[in-house]
mmCIF file of C-alpha atoms in Angstrom:
data_model
loop_
_atom_site.group_PDB
_atom_site.id
_atom_site.type_symbol
_atom_site.label_atom_id
_atom_site.label_comp_id
_atom_site.label_asym_id
_atom_site.label_seq_id
_atom_site.Cartn_x
_atom_site.Cartn_y
_atom_site.Cartn_z
ATOM 1 C CA UNK A 264 0.067 0.007 -0.227
ATOM 2 C CA UNK A 265 1.198 3.543 -1.070
ATOM 3 C CA UNK A 266 1.320 6.557 1.658
ATOM 4 C CA UNK A 267 -0.426 8.281 -1.265
ATOM 5 C CA UNK A 268 -3.681 9.928 -0.755
ATOM 6 C CA UNK A 269 -5.159 8.715 -3.596
ATOM 7 C CA UNK A 270 -4.620 4.992 -5.470
ATOM 8 C CA UNK A 271 -4.540 4.715 -9.298
ATOM 9 C CA UNK A 272 -5.716 1.990 -11.067
ATOM 10 C CA UNK A 273 -6.477 1.447 -14.661
ATOM 11 C CA UNK A 274 -8.529 -0.926 -15.917
ATOM 12 C CA UNK A 275 -8.358 -1.349 -19.922
ATOM 13 C CA UNK A 276 -9.691 2.291 -20.914
ATOM 14 C CA UNK A 277 -11.072 3.114 -17.784
ATOM 15 C CA UNK A 278 -9.143 5.100 -14.976
ATOM 16 C CA UNK A 279 -10.184 4.510 -11.064
ATOM 17 C CA UNK A 280 -9.325 7.091 -8.634
ATOM 18 C CA UNK A 281 -9.777 6.109 -5.050
ATOM 19 C CA UNK A 282 -9.600 8.422 -2.378
ATOM 20 C CA UNK A 283 -7.655 7.381 0.804
ATOM 21 C CA UNK A 284 -7.556 9.267 4.017
ATOM 22 C CA UNK A 285 -9.175 6.404 5.638
ATOM 23 C CA UNK A 286 -8.130 8.130 9.381
ATOM 24 C CA UNK A 287 -9.992 11.514 8.166
ATOM 25 C CA UNK A 288 -12.844 9.927 5.819
ATOM 26 C CA UNK A 289 -11.153 11.002 3.058
ATOM 27 C CA UNK A 290 -11.452 14.805 3.796
ATOM 28 C CA UNK A 291 -9.983 16.779 1.168
ATOM 29 C CA UNK A 292 -6.630 18.470 1.861
ATOM 30 C CA UNK A 293 -4.290 20.457 -0.228
ATOM 31 C CA UNK A 294 -1.852 17.340 -0.927
ATOM 32 C CA UNK A 295 -5.167 15.044 -1.362
ATOM 33 C CA UNK A 296 -6.222 17.526 -4.471
ATOM 34 C CA UNK A 297 -2.826 18.091 -5.405
ATOM 35 C CA UNK A 298 -2.034 13.986 -6.136
ATOM 36 C CA UNK A 299 -6.078 14.136 -7.591
ATOM 37 C CA UNK A 300 -5.072 16.557 -9.843
ATOM 38 C CA UNK A 301 -1.868 14.590 -11.370
ATOM 39 C CA UNK A 302 -3.531 11.636 -11.405
ATOM 40 C CA UNK A 303 -6.002 12.985 -13.432
ATOM 41 C CA UNK A 304 -3.519 14.751 -15.601
ATOM 42 C CA UNK A 305 -1.922 11.129 -16.471
ATOM 43 C CA UNK A 306 -5.456 9.977 -17.451
ATOM 44 C CA UNK A 307 -6.087 12.941 -19.446
ATOM 45 C CA UNK A 308 -2.851 12.619 -21.210
ATOM 46 C CA UNK A 309 -3.579 8.842 -22.281
ATOM 47 C CA UNK A 310 -4.832 8.235 -25.487
ATOM 48 C CA UNK A 311 -6.342 4.820 -24.356
ATOM 49 C CA UNK A 312 -8.567 6.384 -21.521
ATOM 50 C CA UNK A 313 -12.162 7.294 -22.355
ATOM 51 C CA UNK A 314 -13.816 7.290 -19.048
ATOM 52 C CA UNK A 315 -12.851 8.292 -15.092
ATOM 53 C CA UNK A 316 -14.228 7.162 -11.936
ATOM 54 C CA UNK A 317 -13.548 8.541 -8.615
ATOM 55 C CA UNK A 318 -14.635 6.997 -5.592
ATOM 56 C CA UNK A 319 -13.906 6.821 -1.873
ATOM 57 C CA UNK A 320 -14.667 4.094 0.726
ATOM 58 C CA UNK A 321 -17.780 2.526 2.134
ATOM 59 C CA UNK A 322 -18.067 4.775 4.760
ATOM 60 C CA UNK A 323 -17.383 8.421 3.071
ATOM 61 C CA UNK A 324 -16.953 9.556 -0.424
ATOM 62 C CA UNK A 325 -15.762 12.847 1.351
ATOM 63 C CA UNK A 326 -16.629 13.871 4.195
ATOM 64 C CA UNK A 327 -15.404 18.118 3.629
ATOM 65 C CA UNK A 328 -12.674 19.659 3.769
ATOM 66 C CA UNK A 329 -9.480 19.224 6.510
ATOM 67 C CA UNK A 330 -10.819 21.756 9.120
ATOM 68 C CA UNK A 331 -7.285 21.152 10.871
ATOM 69 C CA UNK A 332 -5.556 22.404 7.828
ATOM 70 C CA UNK A 333 -7.721 25.228 6.860
ATOM 71 C CA UNK A 334 -9.179 26.241 10.601
ATOM 72 C CA UNK A 335 -6.056 29.313 11.411
ATOM 73 C CA UNK A 336 -6.261 30.895 7.893
ATOM 74 C CA UNK A 337 -7.106 34.425 7.541
ATOM 75 C CA UNK A 338 -7.613 37.139 5.083
ATOM 76 C CA UNK A 339 -6.013 38.314 2.727
ATOM 77 C CA UNK A 340 -3.864 34.800 2.928
ATOM 78 C CA UNK A 341 -6.880 33.064 1.580
ATOM 79 C CA UNK A 342 -7.431 35.378 -1.022
ATOM 80 C CA UNK A 343 -3.732 35.570 -2.151
ATOM 81 C CA UNK A 344 -3.265 31.853 -1.950
ATOM 82 C CA UNK A 345 -6.019 31.263 -3.680
ATOM 83 C CA UNK A 346 -7.719 28.753 -1.449
ATOM 84 C CA UNK A 347 -9.788 25.992 -3.043
ATOM 85 C CA UNK A 348 -8.481 27.685 -6.391
ATOM 86 C CA UNK A 349 -7.127 24.125 -6.766
ATOM 87 C CA UNK A 350 -10.026 22.039 -7.679
ATOM 88 C CA UNK A 351 -11.283 24.426 -10.530
ATOM 89 C CA UNK A 352 -9.024 22.085 -13.022
ATOM 90 C CA UNK A 353 -10.936 19.144 -11.767
ATOM 91 C CA UNK A 354 -14.054 20.630 -12.840
ATOM 92 C CA UNK A 355 -12.459 21.705 -16.359
ATOM 93 C CA UNK A 356 -11.198 17.962 -17.116
ATOM 94 C CA UNK A 357 -12.326 17.307 -20.696
ATOM 95 C CA UNK A 358 -12.761 13.701 -20.542
ATOM 96 C CA UNK A 359 -16.170 12.154 -18.374
ATOM 97 C CA UNK A 360 -15.806 11.817 -15.145
ATOM 98 C CA UNK A 361 -17.877 9.380 -13.021
ATOM 99 C CA UNK A 362 -18.367 10.062 -9.178
ATOM 100 C CA UNK A 363 -19.470 6.806 -6.998
ATOM 101 C CA UNK A 364 -20.281 7.699 -3.935
ATOM 102 C CA UNK A 365 -21.128 5.392 -0.906
ATOM 103 C CA UNK A 366 -21.068 6.758 2.808
ATOM 104 C CA UNK A 367 -20.936 10.731 3.418
ATOM 105 C CA UNK A 368 -20.044 13.336 0.916
ATOM 106 C CA UNK A 369 -20.366 16.293 2.606
ATOM 107 C CA UNK A 370 -18.798 19.735 1.827
ATOM 108 C CA UNK A 371 -15.871 19.771 -0.267
ATOM 109 C CA UNK A 372 -16.410 16.157 -0.722
ATOM 110 C CA UNK A 373 -20.168 16.998 -2.194
ATOM 111 C CA UNK A 374 -18.161 19.467 -4.051
ATOM 112 C CA UNK A 375 -16.055 17.053 -5.758
ATOM 113 C CA UNK A 376 -19.022 15.105 -6.630
ATOM 114 C CA UNK A 377 -20.596 18.156 -8.025
ATOM 115 C CA UNK A 378 -17.634 18.562 -10.494
ATOM 116 C CA UNK A 379 -17.990 15.121 -11.804
ATOM 117 C CA UNK A 380 -20.601 14.053 -15.078
ATOM 118 C CA UNK A 381 -22.322 11.789 -13.733
ATOM 119 C CA UNK A 382 -22.751 10.422 -9.695
ATOM 120 C CA UNK A 383 -23.814 7.065 -9.217
ATOM 121 C CA UNK A 384 -25.135 6.722 -5.389
ATOM 122 C CA UNK A 385 -24.549 3.920 -2.981
ATOM 123 C CA UNK A 386 -28.265 3.282 -1.247
ATOM 124 C CA UNK A 387 -26.714 4.378 2.155
ATOM 125 C CA UNK A 388 -24.860 7.987 0.330
ATOM 126 C CA UNK A 389 -25.410 11.090 2.097
ATOM 127 C CA UNK A 390 -25.003 14.728 0.787
ATOM 128 C CA UNK A 391 -24.990 18.110 2.653
ATOM 129 C CA UNK A 392 -22.736 20.901 2.178
ATOM 130 C CA UNK A 393 -22.709 21.788 6.125
ATOM 131 C CA UNK A 394 -19.985 24.587 6.195
ATOM 132 C CA UNK A 395 -22.419 27.112 7.421
ATOM 133 C CA UNK A 396 -22.604 25.175 10.706
ATOM 134 C CA UNK A 397 -18.668 25.868 10.706
ATOM 135 C CA UNK A 398 -19.462 29.624 10.153
ATOM 136 C CA UNK A 399 -18.292 29.627 6.220
ATOM 137 C CA UNK A 400 -19.810 28.877 2.947
ATOM 138 C CA UNK A 401 -18.783 26.768 0.038
ATOM 139 C CA UNK A 402 -15.520 27.857 -1.455
ATOM 140 C CA UNK A 403 -15.594 24.715 -4.481
ATOM 141 C CA UNK A 404 -18.295 25.803 -6.080
ATOM 142 C CA UNK A 405 -21.481 23.979 -4.446
ATOM 143 C CA UNK A 406 -23.419 27.299 -4.136
ATOM 144 C CA UNK A 407 -23.070 27.499 -8.091
ATOM 145 C CA UNK A 408 -23.342 23.885 -9.070
ATOM 146 C CA UNK A 409 -25.621 22.612 -6.854
ATOM 147 C CA UNK A 410 -28.321 25.714 -7.502
ATOM 148 C CA UNK A 411 -28.081 24.594 -11.535
ATOM 149 C CA UNK A 412 -28.766 21.040 -10.211
ATOM 150 C CA UNK A 413 -31.807 21.359 -7.846
ATOM 151 C CA UNK A 414 -33.036 24.955 -8.476
ATOM 152 C CA UNK A 415 -32.838 27.889 -6.312
ATOM 153 C CA UNK A 416 -35.174 26.918 -3.339
ATOM 154 C CA UNK A 417 -33.725 23.628 -2.840
ATOM 155 C CA UNK A 418 -30.047 25.308 -3.024
ATOM 156 C CA UNK A 419 -30.749 27.677 -0.845
ATOM 157 C CA UNK A 420 -32.279 25.397 1.643
ATOM 158 C CA UNK A 421 -29.561 22.794 1.877
ATOM 159 C CA UNK A 422 -27.208 25.806 2.467
ATOM 160 C CA UNK A 423 -28.672 27.884 4.881
ATOM 161 C CA UNK A 424 -29.685 24.897 7.230
ATOM 162 C CA UNK A 425 -26.849 22.321 6.033
ATOM 163 C CA UNK A 426 -29.474 19.403 6.096
ATOM 164 C CA UNK A 427 -27.899 16.564 4.659
ATOM 165 C CA UNK A 428 -30.362 14.909 2.479
ATOM 166 C CA UNK A 429 -30.186 10.904 1.200
ATOM 167 C CA UNK A 430 -29.471 8.885 -1.911
ATOM 168 C CA UNK A 431 -32.751 8.470 -1.967
ATOM 169 C CA UNK A 432 -34.215 12.541 -1.986
ATOM 170 C CA UNK A 433 -31.060 12.878 -4.217
ATOM 171 C CA UNK A 434 -32.247 10.606 -6.877
ATOM 172 C CA UNK A 435 -35.773 12.867 -6.665
ATOM 173 C CA UNK A 436 -33.628 16.209 -7.342
ATOM 174 C CA UNK A 437 -31.961 15.010 -10.344
ATOM 175 C CA UNK A 438 -28.415 14.809 -8.192
ATOM 176 C CA UNK A 439 -27.622 11.429 -8.797
ATOM 177 C CA UNK A 440 -28.163 9.755 -12.061
ATOM 178 C CA UNK A 441 -28.441 6.125 -10.250
ATOM 179 C CA UNK A 442 -29.024 4.812 -7.001
ATOM 180 C CA UNK A 443 -27.663 1.430 -6.245
ATOM 181 C CA UNK A 444 -26.972 -1.195 -3.573
ATOM 182 C CA UNK A 445 -23.752 -0.489 -1.759
ATOM 183 C CA UNK A 446 -21.830 -3.452 -2.251
ATOM 184 C CA UNK A 447 -22.688 -2.972 -6.071
ATOM 185 C CA UNK A 448 -21.991 0.796 -6.442
ATOM 186 C CA UNK A 449 -18.233 0.129 -8.197
ATOM 187 C CA UNK A 450 -19.186 -2.529 -10.144
ATOM 188 C CA UNK A 451 -22.056 -0.384 -11.746
ATOM 189 C CA UNK A 452 -20.096 2.949 -11.943
ATOM 190 C CA UNK A 453 -17.404 0.508 -13.784
ATOM 191 C CA UNK A 454 -19.588 -1.011 -16.306
ATOM 192 C CA UNK A 455 -21.064 2.492 -16.792
ATOM 193 C CA UNK A 456 -17.701 3.727 -17.380
ATOM 194 C CA UNK A 457 -16.712 0.713 -19.740
ATOM 195 C CA UNK A 458 -19.610 1.763 -21.593
ATOM 196 C CA UNK A 459 -18.584 5.264 -22.038
ATOM 197 C CA UNK A 460 -15.221 4.193 -23.056
ATOM 198 C CA UNK A 461 -16.294 1.900 -25.402
ATOM 199 C CA UNK A 462 -17.558 5.112 -27.727
ATOM 200 C CA UNK A 463 -15.134 7.606 -29.723
ATOM 201 C CA UNK A 464 -13.227 9.706 -27.204
ATOM 202 C CA UNK A 465 -13.351 12.667 -29.315
ATOM 203 C CA UNK A 466 -16.567 12.050 -29.449
ATOM 204 C CA UNK A 467 -17.597 11.918 -25.772
ATOM 205 C CA UNK A 468 -15.314 14.941 -25.223
ATOM 206 C CA UNK A 469 -17.518 16.947 -27.707
ATOM 207 C CA UNK A 470 -21.045 15.649 -25.587
ATOM 208 C CA UNK A 471 -19.366 16.258 -22.333
ATOM 209 C CA UNK A 472 -18.542 19.848 -23.469
ATOM 210 C CA UNK A 473 -22.277 20.465 -25.310
ATOM 211 C CA UNK A 474 -23.698 19.767 -22.370
ATOM 212 C CA UNK A 475 -21.831 21.842 -19.995
ATOM 213 C CA UNK A 476 -22.545 24.579 -22.315
ATOM 214 C CA UNK A 477 -26.328 24.287 -21.400
ATOM 215 C CA UNK A 478 -25.134 25.700 -17.742
ATOM 216 C CA UNK A 479 -23.189 28.674 -19.269
ATOM 217 C CA UNK A 480 -25.227 30.159 -22.136
ATOM 218 C CA UNK A 481 -29.084 30.681 -23.659
ATOM 219 C CA UNK A 482 -30.570 28.108 -25.200
ATOM 220 C CA UNK A 483 -30.161 30.170 -28.643
ATOM 221 C CA UNK A 484 -26.332 30.160 -28.061
ATOM 222 C CA UNK A 485 -26.294 26.569 -26.833
ATOM 223 C CA UNK A 486 -27.953 25.375 -29.427
ATOM 224 C CA UNK A 487 -26.011 27.121 -31.925
ATOM 225 C CA UNK A 488 -22.881 25.425 -30.590
ATOM 226 C CA UNK A 489 -24.277 22.108 -30.219
ATOM 227 C CA UNK A 490 -25.140 22.411 -34.099
ATOM 228 C CA UNK A 491 -21.181 23.252 -35.280
ATOM 229 C CA UNK A 492 -20.075 20.513 -32.825
ATOM 230 C CA UNK A 493 -22.230 18.143 -34.372
ATOM 231 C CA UNK A 494 -21.348 19.671 -37.812
ATOM 232 C CA UNK A 495 -17.276 18.823 -36.980
ATOM 233 C CA UNK A 496 -18.154 15.269 -36.149
ATOM 234 C CA UNK A 497 -18.554 14.929 -39.678
ATOM 235 C CA UNK A 498 -14.680 15.198 -40.032
ATOM 236 C CA UNK A 499 -13.904 12.011 -38.129
ATOM 237 C CA UNK A 500 -13.270 8.910 -38.811
ATOM 238 C CA UNK A 501 -15.164 7.639 -35.823
ATOM 239 C CA UNK A 502 -18.447 9.289 -37.635
ATOM 240 C CA UNK A 503 -17.572 7.301 -40.733
ATOM 241 C CA UNK A 504 -17.085 3.969 -39.175
ATOM 242 C CA UNK A 505 -19.807 4.514 -36.906
ATOM 243 C CA UNK A 506 -22.444 5.050 -39.685
ATOM 244 C CA UNK A 507 -20.516 2.367 -41.815
ATOM 245 C CA UNK A 508 -21.266 0.078 -38.397
ATOM 246 C CA UNK A 509 -25.129 0.988 -38.544
ATOM 247 C CA UNK A 510 -25.525 0.138 -42.167
ATOM 248 C CA UNK A 511 -23.671 -3.100 -42.278
ATOM 249 C CA UNK A 512 -25.492 -4.074 -39.387
ATOM 250 C CA UNK A 513 -22.431 -4.712 -37.190
ATOM 251 C CA UNK A 514 -20.295 -3.759 -34.065
ATOM 252 C CA UNK A 515 -18.587 -0.573 -34.788
ATOM 253 C CA UNK A 516 -14.313 0.072 -33.948
ATOM 254 C CA UNK A 517 -13.692 3.069 -33.026
ATOM 255 C CA UNK A 518 -10.120 4.379 -33.076
ATOM 256 C CA UNK A 519 -10.410 7.693 -31.287
ATOM 257 C CA UNK A 520 -9.626 10.058 -34.156
#
């Protein structure tokens, strides 16, 4: 076992990152975020990897930021050092990322899950942004991404009260794609990742960019962007292969180009 706060494994075309700070319920400290970004750099640069899964333990995906690390910080130090700024690189990744969440996903841990493209939850998962209990507010995009995911009223209620929600409520809100038995969570996440990774990597990246654009611009501009990316797909080998395979009633063999 490594003393690194994350473990990286390659499963054919899927990269699996496991958060491993069990003594702190996988709380996010600067070292973990740094190591997570290094692992994501490696997977982004690997031309064979088509999808990434991030998971934690059965007890906790990640139970927030490491409060002990930041308790004595002050302003303007936090501003000058851009505290939490490194987390922006996680959300900016181009390949699809699945968060497989068991146990607690709180504060920064919930924000990390919200940075991912798909959240799959074990039946015992709990989600929340309880920063208000510490006299602070979310600093890794929680107020912005949660509001876009569930709407203003629910986001306000969760952030202002710090109330935790279970997996079933998160599914009703549209926060998670699916809820599965905890023991099956990682297998389900890897199976989903394999389905994605079997597609054309450039097309998956275009799809991710197009869906994300829907949160950033109005409908007319979003449709225009989608249309231009759709047109660009016709320049790829994989588009020709996919359509030829469909016509020939055979399986497509994508080459990621």
